């Protein structure tokens, strides 16, 4: 199936889920995760009306972003933020959806050029407190937000989560509901508007629980070759 028709199908499923779960039509945005995809695939998605793209690896992303710089795309960095890549990330991306420490936030802030708009960020939460995973623990969230909102070159827009893969809809929804509650509990601190949850295998559950941004790769571009 072509990228255009996969995109069409994802959008349709999003609209159907919005309707089914009583969300306003069009309220959920779609971030196309283009890691490991070629420039031509991104171009094809753009031609089919897609403007938001997510990348995980800076070395892979920069040449693609450069090749596509004539297009009005919005780029989200959604991977692990390594210290030695912070400068490049802050220079080239519009968003970093995977900030999980004050140290990273401070360095992104310091590297964001004054000629660019503030860098939009989301804080990545490790909801289940899984030791091997990125993300800050829920009990550290308030302290982190309080500090991040003081950084003038960043705009703190919301929360992101990558939950452990759950097969049942019930389990998926429980975890997403937890993140939504955290998001709501801290909304007055940061006046934020983005709740980034839901991927190819669970985005309908995320829509049921209030996501505002789903991040979808496989369902648009097909299976990825494993990253090396
Ligand atoms: C790869 C990735 C996705 C997309 O995953 P799919 O299962 O291919 O939809 C979403 N979010 C993050 C952070 C990712 O790394």
Coordinates of C-alpha atoms in Angstrom, one line a residue, residues 1 3-21 23-30 48 50 203-204 207 214 216 219-220:
X1 CA 0.0 0.0 0.0
X3 CA 2.3 5.9 2.0
X4 CA -0.5 8.2 0.9
X5 CA -3.1 5.5 1.4
X6 CA -1.6 4.4 4.7
X7 CA -1.8 8.0 5.9
X8 CA -5.3 8.2 4.7
X9 CA -6.2 5.1 6.7
X10 CA -4.5 6.3 9.8
X11 CA -6.3 9.7 9.6
X12 CA -9.6 7.8 9.1
X13 CA -9.0 5.6 12.2
X14 CA -8.1 8.8 14.2
X15 CA -11.3 10.5 13.1
X16 CA -13.3 7.4 14.0
X17 CA -11.7 7.1 17.4
X18 CA -12.3 10.8 18.1
X19 CA -16.0 10.3 17.3
X20 CA -16.3 7.0 19.2
X21 CA -14.7 8.5 22.4
X23 CA -13.3 13.9 21.3
X24 CA -13.8 17.0 19.2
X25 CA -13.2 16.2 15.5
X26 CA -9.6 17.0 14.4
X27 CA -8.4 17.7 18.0
X28 CA -5.7 15.0 17.9
X29 CA -2.6 15.8 15.8
X30 CA -0.5 13.3 13.9
X48 CA -0.3 13.7 1.0
X50 CA 1.6 15.6 6.4
X203 CA -3.2 5.1 19.3
X204 CA -6.9 4.5 19.5
X207 CA -7.3 8.9 21.8
X214 CA -0.1 10.6 18.4
X216 CA 3.0 7.0 14.3
X219 CA 1.3 2.3 10.3
X220 CA 2.3 5.1 7.8

